[in-house]
């Protein structure tokens, strides 16, 4: 998954328009549009600001999974996830997205 695809999903999960994100980050809406369409990628500073805005890591935005030791909660979530049926996995993901949307509305 490319950066623009990840960004598009975050916008949808947080129920945000490209313009709203652009305004929040004080960059042009056309820049966000180019990112979402995978025409351009942000510079490092903009990437960090986007990560901070969505409370995710830059690794997440870049779809990069470094070799590391995840903490216990990460392992527990993966254990639970892998024990589910395919239908349950989809529901689990959708419920997580609902939590994210709910949190963003409280801000």
Short mmCIF file of N, CA and C in Angstrom, two decimals:
data_model
loop_
_atom_site.label_atom_id
_atom_site.label_comp_id
_atom_site.label_asym_id
_atom_site.label_seq_id
_atom_site.Cartn_x
_atom_site.Cartn_y
_atom_site.Cartn_z
N UNK A 1 0.86 -1.18 0.00
CA UNK A 1 0.00 0.00 0.00
C UNK A 1 0.90 1.24 0.00
N UNK A 2 0.59 2.17 -0.86
CA UNK A 2 1.38 3.39 -0.97
C UNK A 2 0.90 4.44 0.04
N UNK A 3 1.75 5.46 0.22
CA UNK A 3 1.45 6.52 1.18
C UNK A 3 0.06 7.12 0.95
N UNK A 4 -0.25 7.44 -0.30
CA UNK A 4 -1.54 8.06 -0.61
C UNK A 4 -2.72 7.20 -0.22
N UNK A 5 -2.57 5.89 -0.38
CA UNK A 5 -3.64 4.97 0.01
C UNK A 5 -3.84 4.96 1.52
N UNK A 6 -2.73 4.98 2.25
CA UNK A 6 -2.81 5.04 3.71
C UNK A 6 -3.47 6.34 4.14
N UNK A 7 -3.05 7.44 3.54
CA UNK A 7 -3.61 8.75 3.88
C UNK A 7 -5.10 8.79 3.57
N UNK A 8 -5.50 8.25 2.43
CA UNK A 8 -6.92 8.23 2.06
C UNK A 8 -7.74 7.46 3.11
N UNK A 9 -7.21 6.32 3.56
CA UNK A 9 -7.92 5.55 4.59
C UNK A 9 -8.03 6.33 5.90
N UNK A 10 -6.97 7.03 6.27
CA UNK A 10 -7.02 7.82 7.50
C UNK A 10 -8.06 8.93 7.40
N UNK A 11 -8.11 9.57 6.25
CA UNK A 11 -9.11 10.63 6.06
C UNK A 11 -10.52 10.05 6.19
N UNK A 12 -10.76 8.90 5.59
CA UNK A 12 -12.07 8.27 5.68
C UNK A 12 -12.40 7.85 7.11
N UNK A 13 -11.43 7.24 7.78
CA UNK A 13 -11.65 6.77 9.15
C UNK A 13 -11.95 7.92 10.11
N UNK A 14 -11.34 9.07 9.85
CA UNK A 14 -11.54 10.23 10.72
C UNK A 14 -12.63 11.17 10.19
N UNK A 15 -13.28 10.75 9.11
CA UNK A 15 -14.37 11.52 8.52
C UNK A 15 -13.93 12.96 8.22
N UNK A 16 -12.75 13.08 7.58
CA UNK A 16 -12.16 14.38 7.25
C UNK A 16 -12.08 14.55 5.74
N UNK A 17 -12.24 15.77 5.29
CA UNK A 17 -12.01 16.07 3.88
C UNK A 17 -10.53 16.42 3.69
N UNK A 18 -10.10 16.39 2.45
CA UNK A 18 -8.73 16.79 2.16
C UNK A 18 -8.50 18.25 2.55
N UNK A 19 -9.49 19.09 2.32
CA UNK A 19 -9.38 20.50 2.67
C UNK A 19 -9.26 20.70 4.18
N UNK A 20 -10.02 19.93 4.95
CA UNK A 20 -9.94 20.05 6.41
C UNK A 20 -8.54 19.70 6.90
N UNK A 21 -7.97 18.63 6.35
CA UNK A 21 -6.61 18.26 6.74
C UNK A 21 -5.62 19.33 6.30
N UNK A 22 -5.77 19.81 5.09
CA UNK A 22 -4.88 20.85 4.59
C UNK A 22 -4.93 22.09 5.48
N UNK A 23 -6.14 22.50 5.87
CA UNK A 23 -6.29 23.66 6.76
C UNK A 23 -5.63 23.41 8.11
N UNK A 24 -5.82 22.21 8.64
CA UNK A 24 -5.25 21.88 9.96
C UNK A 24 -3.72 21.88 9.93
N UNK A 25 -3.15 21.49 8.79
CA UNK A 25 -1.70 21.42 8.67
C UNK A 25 -1.09 22.67 8.04
N UNK A 26 -1.97 23.59 7.63
CA UNK A 26 -1.53 24.83 7.00
C UNK A 26 -0.72 24.57 5.72
N UNK A 27 -1.26 23.65 4.90
CA UNK A 27 -0.69 23.40 3.59
C UNK A 27 -1.82 23.45 2.57
N UNK A 28 -1.49 23.43 1.31
CA UNK A 28 -2.53 23.57 0.28
C UNK A 28 -3.35 22.28 0.14
N UNK A 29 -4.61 22.47 -0.20
CA UNK A 29 -5.49 21.32 -0.44
C UNK A 29 -5.01 20.54 -1.66
N UNK A 30 -4.42 21.25 -2.63
CA UNK A 30 -3.91 20.55 -3.81
C UNK A 30 -2.75 19.62 -3.45
N UNK A 31 -1.94 20.01 -2.47
CA UNK A 31 -0.85 19.14 -2.02
C UNK A 31 -1.42 17.85 -1.44
N UNK A 32 -2.45 17.98 -0.58
CA UNK A 32 -3.09 16.79 -0.01
C UNK A 32 -3.68 15.94 -1.12
N UNK A 33 -4.32 16.57 -2.08
CA UNK A 33 -4.88 15.85 -3.22
C UNK A 33 -3.83 15.06 -3.98
N UNK A 34 -2.68 15.68 -4.18
CA UNK A 34 -1.58 14.99 -4.86
C UNK A 34 -1.07 13.81 -4.05
N UNK A 35 -1.03 13.96 -2.73
CA UNK A 35 -0.60 12.84 -1.87
C UNK A 35 -1.59 11.69 -1.99
N UNK A 36 -2.88 12.00 -1.87
CA UNK A 36 -3.92 10.98 -1.89
C UNK A 36 -3.94 10.24 -3.23
N UNK A 37 -3.66 10.95 -4.31
CA UNK A 37 -3.64 10.34 -5.64
C UNK A 37 -2.30 9.66 -5.95
N UNK A 38 -1.39 9.69 -4.99
CA UNK A 38 -0.06 9.11 -5.16
C UNK A 38 0.73 9.77 -6.28
N UNK A 39 0.45 11.05 -6.54
CA UNK A 39 1.21 11.80 -7.53
C UNK A 39 2.49 12.36 -6.93
N UNK A 40 2.44 12.65 -5.63
CA UNK A 40 3.59 13.22 -4.91
C UNK A 40 3.63 12.62 -3.52
N UNK A 41 4.78 12.76 -2.88
CA UNK A 41 4.92 12.37 -1.48
C UNK A 41 5.38 13.59 -0.70
N UNK A 42 5.00 13.67 0.56
CA UNK A 42 5.38 14.84 1.36
C UNK A 42 6.86 14.83 1.73
N UNK A 43 7.37 16.01 2.03
CA UNK A 43 8.73 16.08 2.56
C UNK A 43 8.71 15.55 3.99
N UNK A 44 9.87 15.38 4.58
CA UNK A 44 9.96 14.78 5.91
C UNK A 44 9.18 15.56 6.97
N UNK A 45 9.28 16.86 6.94
CA UNK A 45 8.59 17.67 7.95
C UNK A 45 7.08 17.53 7.83
N UNK A 46 6.58 17.54 6.61
CA UNK A 46 5.13 17.38 6.40
C UNK A 46 4.70 15.98 6.81
N UNK A 47 5.51 14.99 6.49
CA UNK A 47 5.21 13.61 6.89
C UNK A 47 5.09 13.50 8.41
N UNK A 48 6.00 14.13 9.12
CA UNK A 48 5.95 14.11 10.59
C UNK A 48 4.70 14.82 11.10
N UNK A 49 4.33 15.92 10.47
CA UNK A 49 3.13 16.65 10.91
C UNK A 49 1.86 15.83 10.66
N UNK A 50 1.81 15.13 9.54
CA UNK A 50 0.66 14.27 9.25
C UNK A 50 0.59 13.14 10.28
N UNK A 51 1.73 12.54 10.58
CA UNK A 51 1.77 11.46 11.59
C UNK A 51 1.30 11.97 12.94
N UNK A 52 1.77 13.14 13.33
CA UNK A 52 1.37 13.72 14.61
C UNK A 52 -0.13 14.02 14.62
N UNK A 53 -0.65 14.55 13.53
CA UNK A 53 -2.06 14.90 13.45
C UNK A 53 -2.95 13.67 13.68
N UNK A 54 -2.58 12.55 13.04
CA UNK A 54 -3.38 11.34 13.14
C UNK A 54 -2.96 10.42 14.29
N UNK A 55 -1.94 10.82 15.03
CA UNK A 55 -1.42 10.01 16.15
C UNK A 55 -0.98 8.63 15.68
N UNK A 56 -0.25 8.62 14.58
CA UNK A 56 0.33 7.39 14.06
C UNK A 56 1.82 7.63 13.84
N UNK A 57 2.55 6.56 13.60
CA UNK A 57 3.98 6.71 13.33
C UNK A 57 4.21 6.99 11.84
N UNK A 58 5.37 7.52 11.55
CA UNK A 58 5.73 7.71 10.14
C UNK A 58 5.87 6.35 9.47
N UNK A 59 6.31 5.34 10.21
CA UNK A 59 6.38 3.99 9.67
C UNK A 59 5.00 3.53 9.21
N UNK A 60 3.98 3.82 10.00
CA UNK A 60 2.61 3.45 9.63
C UNK A 60 2.22 4.15 8.33
N UNK A 61 2.49 5.45 8.24
CA UNK A 61 2.13 6.20 7.04
C UNK A 61 2.83 5.66 5.80
N UNK A 62 4.06 5.21 5.98
CA UNK A 62 4.85 4.71 4.85
C UNK A 62 4.66 3.21 4.63
N UNK A 63 3.79 2.60 5.45
CA UNK A 63 3.52 1.16 5.37
C UNK A 63 4.81 0.36 5.52
N UNK A 64 5.63 0.79 6.49
CA UNK A 64 6.91 0.15 6.75
C UNK A 64 6.83 -0.57 8.09
N UNK A 65 7.18 -1.85 8.08
CA UNK A 65 7.16 -2.64 9.31
C UNK A 65 8.58 -3.05 9.67
N UNK A 66 9.21 -2.27 10.54
CA UNK A 66 10.58 -2.63 10.93
C UNK A 66 10.59 -3.88 11.80
N UNK A 67 11.71 -4.54 11.80
CA UNK A 67 11.87 -5.70 12.67
C UNK A 67 12.08 -5.18 14.08
N UNK A 68 11.15 -5.50 14.95
CA UNK A 68 11.26 -5.04 16.34
C UNK A 68 10.45 -5.95 17.24
N UNK A 69 10.52 -5.71 18.52
CA UNK A 69 9.74 -6.46 19.49
C UNK A 69 8.52 -5.64 19.87
N UNK A 70 7.35 -6.02 19.38
CA UNK A 70 6.15 -5.27 19.76
C UNK A 70 5.85 -5.47 21.24
N UNK A 71 5.19 -4.50 21.82
CA UNK A 71 4.87 -4.65 23.24
C UNK A 71 3.74 -5.66 23.42
N UNK A 72 3.46 -6.01 24.64
CA UNK A 72 2.50 -7.06 24.98
C UNK A 72 1.14 -6.82 24.36
N UNK A 73 0.64 -5.59 24.39
CA UNK A 73 -0.70 -5.31 23.83
C UNK A 73 -0.74 -5.57 22.34
N UNK A 74 0.32 -5.22 21.62
CA UNK A 74 0.38 -5.50 20.19
C UNK A 74 0.30 -7.01 19.95
N UNK A 75 1.06 -7.75 20.74
CA UNK A 75 1.05 -9.20 20.60
C UNK A 75 -0.32 -9.77 20.92
N UNK A 76 -0.95 -9.25 21.95
CA UNK A 76 -2.27 -9.73 22.35
C UNK A 76 -3.30 -9.44 21.27
N UNK A 77 -3.27 -8.23 20.71
CA UNK A 77 -4.20 -7.89 19.63
C UNK A 77 -4.01 -8.81 18.42
N UNK A 78 -2.77 -9.08 18.07
CA UNK A 78 -2.50 -9.97 16.94
C UNK A 78 -2.97 -11.40 17.25
N UNK A 79 -2.75 -11.83 18.46
CA UNK A 79 -3.19 -13.17 18.86
C UNK A 79 -4.71 -13.28 18.73
N UNK A 80 -5.42 -12.29 19.24
CA UNK A 80 -6.88 -12.29 19.14
C UNK A 80 -7.30 -12.27 17.68
N UNK A 81 -6.71 -11.36 16.92
CA UNK A 81 -7.07 -11.20 15.52
C UNK A 81 -6.88 -12.50 14.73
N UNK A 82 -5.75 -13.15 14.94
CA UNK A 82 -5.46 -14.38 14.19
C UNK A 82 -6.36 -15.54 14.58
N UNK A 83 -6.99 -15.46 15.73
CA UNK A 83 -7.87 -16.55 16.16
C UNK A 83 -9.30 -16.39 15.63
N UNK A 84 -9.59 -15.28 14.96
CA UNK A 84 -10.93 -15.02 14.47
C UNK A 84 -11.16 -15.61 13.08
N UNK A 85 -12.44 -15.79 12.74
CA UNK A 85 -12.79 -16.18 11.37
C UNK A 85 -12.60 -14.96 10.47
N UNK A 86 -12.64 -15.17 9.16
CA UNK A 86 -12.46 -14.06 8.23
C UNK A 86 -13.55 -13.00 8.40
N UNK A 87 -14.79 -13.44 8.59
CA UNK A 87 -15.90 -12.49 8.80
C UNK A 87 -15.69 -11.71 10.09
N UNK A 88 -15.24 -12.39 11.14
CA UNK A 88 -15.00 -11.71 12.42
C UNK A 88 -13.85 -10.72 12.31
N UNK A 89 -12.84 -11.05 11.52
CA UNK A 89 -11.72 -10.13 11.32
C UNK A 89 -12.20 -8.83 10.69
N UNK A 90 -13.07 -8.94 9.69
CA UNK A 90 -13.60 -7.74 9.04
C UNK A 90 -14.40 -6.89 10.03
N UNK A 91 -15.21 -7.54 10.84
CA UNK A 91 -15.99 -6.83 11.85
C UNK A 91 -15.08 -6.17 12.89
N UNK A 92 -14.05 -6.86 13.30
CA UNK A 92 -13.07 -6.35 14.27
C UNK A 92 -12.42 -5.07 13.75
N UNK A 93 -12.03 -5.09 12.48
CA UNK A 93 -11.41 -3.92 11.86
C UNK A 93 -12.41 -2.76 11.80
N UNK A 94 -13.63 -3.04 11.41
CA UNK A 94 -14.65 -1.98 11.32
C UNK A 94 -14.94 -1.38 12.69
N UNK A 95 -14.96 -2.22 13.72
CA UNK A 95 -15.19 -1.71 15.07
C UNK A 95 -14.04 -0.80 15.50
N UNK A 96 -12.82 -1.17 15.15
CA UNK A 96 -11.67 -0.32 15.46
C UNK A 96 -11.78 1.03 14.77
N UNK A 97 -12.23 1.03 13.52
CA UNK A 97 -12.41 2.28 12.78
C UNK A 97 -13.47 3.15 13.44
N UNK A 98 -14.52 2.51 13.98
CA UNK A 98 -15.56 3.27 14.68
C UNK A 98 -14.99 3.96 15.92
N UNK A 99 -14.11 3.27 16.66
CA UNK A 99 -13.46 3.87 17.82
C UNK A 99 -12.66 5.10 17.40
N UNK A 100 -11.93 4.99 16.30
CA UNK A 100 -11.12 6.10 15.82
C UNK A 100 -12.00 7.29 15.46
N UNK A 101 -13.09 7.03 14.73
CA UNK A 101 -14.00 8.13 14.37
C UNK A 101 -14.60 8.77 15.61
N UNK A 102 -14.99 7.95 16.58
CA UNK A 102 -15.56 8.47 17.82
C UNK A 102 -14.57 9.37 18.55
N UNK A 103 -13.32 8.93 18.61
CA UNK A 103 -12.28 9.72 19.29
C UNK A 103 -12.04 11.03 18.58
N UNK A 104 -12.05 11.02 17.25
CA UNK A 104 -11.79 12.26 16.51
C UNK A 104 -12.93 13.26 16.67
N UNK A 105 -14.13 12.76 16.86
CA UNK A 105 -15.28 13.67 17.06
C UNK A 105 -15.24 14.30 18.44
N UNK A 106 -14.61 13.64 19.41
CA UNK A 106 -14.53 14.17 20.77
C UNK A 106 -13.50 15.29 20.88
N UNK A 107 -12.57 15.35 19.91
CA UNK A 107 -11.49 16.36 19.97
C UNK A 107 -11.98 17.74 19.74
#
